[in-house]
Amino acid sequence: MTSDTIELVERVRRRLSEHENPCAISGPVPEAAISAAEEALDVTFPPSYRTFLRTFGGITIPAHLGIVHDFIGVVPPNGHEPEEAAVNDVVRRTLAARVERKLGDHLVVVGMGAQSQEWFCLDVSRPTPAGEYPVLMFDARDNA
């Protein structure tokens, strides 16, 4: 994630706020929580996603404003997370999808689409030389 991307997110956040369409940014996640999430999912996150987590933690925009409206992050365990935080956690969301929808172990849910049950997933089975992964759309309605 480049400084241009970070500035773009900030511009979008400001603009949405001006038009009464708030953008929720959950806040930076500590490295220990990121490592724990990787361990729980038995994956290594790509550098861009790790930077996203350290910078923003997670982002939610109004569903009618984008193809992806929920950029899922890591919710560090603290013993009393609100229920909405639990659904915005990459570990909980991915593990639930693996059980409920037979999501492959090579997929990690990192985004929710504007249409019901559209999940955007990192395919950790296909790393690039830079350690990044392609993002695939998984349609939970069809398990495909």
mmCIF file of N, CA, C and O in Angstrom, residues 48-87:
data_model
loop_
_atom_site.group_PDB
_atom_site.id
_atom_site.type_symbol
_atom_site.label_atom_id
_atom_site.label_comp_id
_atom_site.label_asym_id
_atom_site.label_seq_id
_atom_site.Cartn_x
_atom_site.Cartn_y
_atom_site.Cartn_z
ATOM 1 N N SER A 48 0.776 -5.913 1.212
ATOM 2 C CA SER A 48 -0.226 -4.847 1.071
ATOM 3 C C SER A 48 -1.328 -4.967 2.116
ATOM 4 O O SER A 48 -1.779 -3.959 2.676
ATOM 5 N N TYR A 49 -1.763 -6.184 2.415
ATOM 6 C CA TYR A 49 -2.826 -6.377 3.411
ATOM 7 C C TYR A 49 -2.291 -6.090 4.820
ATOM 8 O O TYR A 49 -2.981 -5.487 5.638
ATOM 9 N N ARG A 50 -1.055 -6.472 5.087
ATOM 10 C CA ARG A 50 -0.449 -6.176 6.392
ATOM 11 C C ARG A 50 -0.374 -4.653 6.600
ATOM 12 O O ARG A 50 -0.670 -4.152 7.682
ATOM 13 N N THR A 51 0.004 -3.914 5.552
ATOM 14 C CA THR A 51 0.062 -2.452 5.652
ATOM 15 C C THR A 51 -1.329 -1.879 5.867
ATOM 16 O O THR A 51 -1.513 -0.974 6.687
ATOM 17 N N PHE A 52 -2.321 -2.410 5.160
ATOM 18 C CA PHE A 52 -3.715 -1.986 5.345
ATOM 19 C C PHE A 52 -4.128 -2.172 6.804
ATOM 20 O O PHE A 52 -4.706 -1.274 7.421
ATOM 21 N N LEU A 53 -3.829 -3.336 7.366
ATOM 22 C CA LEU A 53 -4.207 -3.622 8.750
ATOM 23 C C LEU A 53 -3.491 -2.695 9.730
ATOM 24 O O LEU A 53 -4.114 -2.167 10.661
ATOM 25 N N ARG A 54 -2.198 -2.474 9.519
ATOM 26 C CA ARG A 54 -1.438 -1.591 10.415
ATOM 27 C C ARG A 54 -1.884 -0.133 10.289
ATOM 28 O O ARG A 54 -1.765 0.637 11.236
ATOM 29 N N THR A 55 -2.395 0.245 9.119
ATOM 30 C CA THR A 55 -2.780 1.632 8.875
ATOM 31 C C THR A 55 -4.240 1.907 9.213
ATOM 32 O O THR A 55 -4.552 2.875 9.897
ATOM 33 N N PHE A 56 -5.143 1.049 8.724
ATOM 34 C CA PHE A 56 -6.581 1.302 8.860
ATOM 35 C C PHE A 56 -7.303 0.274 9.737
ATOM 36 O O PHE A 56 -8.334 0.579 10.307
ATOM 37 N N GLY A 57 -6.835 -0.933 9.781
ATOM 38 C CA GLY A 57 -7.488 -1.984 10.560
ATOM 39 C C GLY A 57 -8.653 -2.607 9.826
ATOM 40 O O GLY A 57 -8.748 -3.814 9.706
ATOM 41 N N GLY A 58 -9.535 -1.829 9.300
ATOM 42 C CA GLY A 58 -10.711 -2.252 8.536
ATOM 43 C C GLY A 58 -11.469 -1.003 8.122
ATOM 44 O O GLY A 58 -11.376 0.030 8.795
ATOM 45 N N ILE A 59 -12.194 -1.089 7.027
ATOM 46 C CA ILE A 59 -12.936 0.072 6.525
ATOM 47 C C ILE A 59 -14.318 -0.393 6.070
ATOM 48 O O ILE A 59 -14.443 -1.410 5.384
ATOM 49 N N THR A 60 -15.342 0.372 6.438
ATOM 50 C CA THR A 60 -16.694 0.115 5.976
ATOM 51 C C THR A 60 -17.241 1.398 5.365
ATOM 52 O O THR A 60 -17.157 2.462 5.979
ATOM 53 N N ILE A 61 -17.785 1.276 4.147
ATOM 54 C CA ILE A 61 -18.451 2.408 3.497
ATOM 55 C C ILE A 61 -19.896 2.000 3.245
ATOM 56 O O ILE A 61 -20.220 0.810 3.236
ATOM 57 N N PRO A 62 -20.793 2.970 3.028
ATOM 58 C CA PRO A 62 -22.179 2.606 2.739
ATOM 59 C C PRO A 62 -22.248 1.667 1.528
ATOM 60 O O PRO A 62 -21.589 1.898 0.513
ATOM 61 N N ALA A 63 -23.037 0.613 1.650
ATOM 62 C CA ALA A 63 -23.094 -0.444 0.628
ATOM 63 C C ALA A 63 -23.475 0.084 -0.750
ATOM 64 O O ALA A 63 -23.003 -0.429 -1.761
ATOM 65 N N HIS A 64 -24.300 1.106 -0.817
ATOM 66 C CA HIS A 64 -24.753 1.605 -2.122
ATOM 67 C C HIS A 64 -23.682 2.414 -2.859
ATOM 68 O O HIS A 64 -23.886 2.802 -4.008
ATOM 69 N N LEU A 65 -22.543 2.632 -2.232
ATOM 70 C CA LEU A 65 -21.505 3.468 -2.845
ATOM 71 C C LEU A 65 -20.346 2.712 -3.469
ATOM 72 O O LEU A 65 -19.445 3.326 -4.018
ATOM 73 N N GLY A 66 -20.337 1.397 -3.385
ATOM 74 C CA GLY A 66 -19.206 0.688 -3.963
ATOM 75 C C GLY A 66 -19.468 -0.784 -4.172
ATOM 76 O O GLY A 66 -20.378 -1.368 -3.596
ATOM 77 N N ILE A 67 -18.662 -1.385 -5.032
ATOM 78 C CA ILE A 67 -18.742 -2.824 -5.275
ATOM 79 C C ILE A 67 -18.317 -3.571 -4.021
ATOM 80 O O ILE A 67 -18.906 -4.574 -3.652
ATOM 81 N N VAL A 68 -17.282 -3.084 -3.368
ATOM 82 C CA VAL A 68 -16.852 -3.633 -2.076
ATOM 83 C C VAL A 68 -17.193 -2.570 -1.043
ATOM 84 O O VAL A 68 -16.803 -1.419 -1.175
ATOM 85 N N HIS A 69 -17.949 -2.937 -0.011
ATOM 86 C CA HIS A 69 -18.335 -1.940 0.989
ATOM 87 C C HIS A 69 -17.721 -2.214 2.358
ATOM 88 O O HIS A 69 -17.714 -1.351 3.217
ATOM 89 N N ASP A 70 -17.193 -3.409 2.546
ATOM 90 C CA ASP A 70 -16.603 -3.744 3.832
ATOM 91 C C ASP A 70 -15.236 -4.374 3.587
ATOM 92 O O ASP A 70 -15.147 -5.482 3.067
ATOM 93 N N PHE A 71 -14.194 -3.634 3.927
ATOM 94 C CA PHE A 71 -12.825 -4.121 3.799
ATOM 95 C C PHE A 71 -12.453 -4.696 5.159
ATOM 96 O O PHE A 71 -12.196 -3.950 6.096
ATOM 97 N N ILE A 72 -12.484 -6.005 5.257
ATOM 98 C CA ILE A 72 -12.387 -6.701 6.535
ATOM 99 C C ILE A 72 -10.972 -6.648 7.079
ATOM 100 O O ILE A 72 -10.005 -6.858 6.359
ATOM 101 N N GLY A 73 -10.891 -6.405 8.371
ATOM 102 C CA GLY A 73 -9.604 -6.318 9.033
ATOM 103 C C GLY A 73 -9.471 -7.336 10.146
ATOM 104 O O GLY A 73 -10.087 -8.397 10.116
ATOM 105 N N VAL A 74 -8.669 -6.989 11.126
ATOM 106 C CA VAL A 74 -8.420 -7.838 12.290
ATOM 107 C C VAL A 74 -8.975 -7.119 13.511
ATOM 108 O O VAL A 74 -8.706 -5.934 13.706
ATOM 109 N N VAL A 75 -9.749 -7.829 14.293
ATOM 110 C CA VAL A 75 -10.240 -7.296 15.554
ATOM 111 C C VAL A 75 -9.445 -7.977 16.660
ATOM 112 O O VAL A 75 -9.626 -9.177 16.893
ATOM 113 N N PRO A 76 -8.531 -7.253 17.296
ATOM 114 C CA PRO A 76 -7.739 -7.880 18.363
ATOM 115 C C PRO A 76 -8.658 -8.352 19.486
ATOM 116 O O PRO A 76 -9.592 -7.649 19.857
ATOM 117 N N PRO A 77 -8.409 -9.547 20.003
ATOM 118 C CA PRO A 77 -9.272 -10.037 21.081
ATOM 119 C C PRO A 77 -9.104 -9.192 22.338
ATOM 120 O O PRO A 77 -8.003 -8.855 22.727
ATOM 121 N N ASN A 78 -10.244 -8.823 22.930
ATOM 122 C CA ASN A 78 -10.180 -8.073 24.188
ATOM 123 C C ASN A 78 -11.217 -8.565 25.182
ATOM 124 O O ASN A 78 -11.404 -7.958 26.219
ATOM 125 N N GLY A 79 -11.899 -9.652 24.823
ATOM 126 C CA GLY A 79 -12.836 -10.250 25.747
ATOM 127 C C GLY A 79 -14.236 -9.680 25.720
ATOM 128 O O GLY A 79 -15.153 -10.266 26.254
ATOM 129 N N HIS A 80 -14.433 -8.519 25.078
ATOM 130 C CA HIS A 80 -15.785 -7.948 25.041
ATOM 131 C C HIS A 80 -16.028 -7.174 23.748
ATOM 132 O O HIS A 80 -16.491 -6.055 23.760
ATOM 133 N N GLU A 81 -15.712 -7.832 22.609
ATOM 134 C CA GLU A 81 -15.958 -7.174 21.329
ATOM 135 C C GLU A 81 -17.452 -7.134 21.052
ATOM 136 O O GLU A 81 -18.157 -8.091 21.319
ATOM 137 N N PRO A 82 -17.938 -6.048 20.489
ATOM 138 C CA PRO A 82 -19.340 -6.026 20.077
ATOM 139 C C PRO A 82 -19.557 -7.012 18.931
ATOM 140 O O PRO A 82 -18.628 -7.354 18.206
ATOM 141 N N GLU A 83 -20.774 -7.466 18.785
ATOM 142 C CA GLU A 83 -21.079 -8.475 17.768
ATOM 143 C C GLU A 83 -20.714 -7.989 16.363
ATOM 144 O O GLU A 83 -20.218 -8.742 15.548
ATOM 145 N N GLU A 84 -20.932 -6.696 16.079
ATOM 146 C CA GLU A 84 -20.601 -6.189 14.737
ATOM 147 C C GLU A 84 -19.108 -6.242 14.468
ATOM 148 O O GLU A 84 -18.678 -6.412 13.341
ATOM 149 N N ALA A 85 -18.284 -6.123 15.499
ATOM 150 C CA ALA A 85 -16.837 -6.237 15.307
ATOM 151 C C ALA A 85 -16.460 -7.655 14.928
ATOM 152 O O ALA A 85 -15.569 -7.874 14.114
ATOM 153 N N ALA A 86 -17.150 -8.622 15.499
ATOM 154 C CA ALA A 86 -16.843 -10.026 15.216
ATOM 155 C C ALA A 86 -17.048 -10.355 13.742
ATOM 156 O O ALA A 86 -16.284 -11.122 13.171
ATOM 157 N N VAL A 87 -18.053 -9.777 13.098
ATOM 158 C CA VAL A 87 -18.274 -10.084 11.682
ATOM 159 C C VAL A 87 -17.298 -9.335 10.794
ATOM 160 O O VAL A 87 -17.158 -9.664 9.625
#
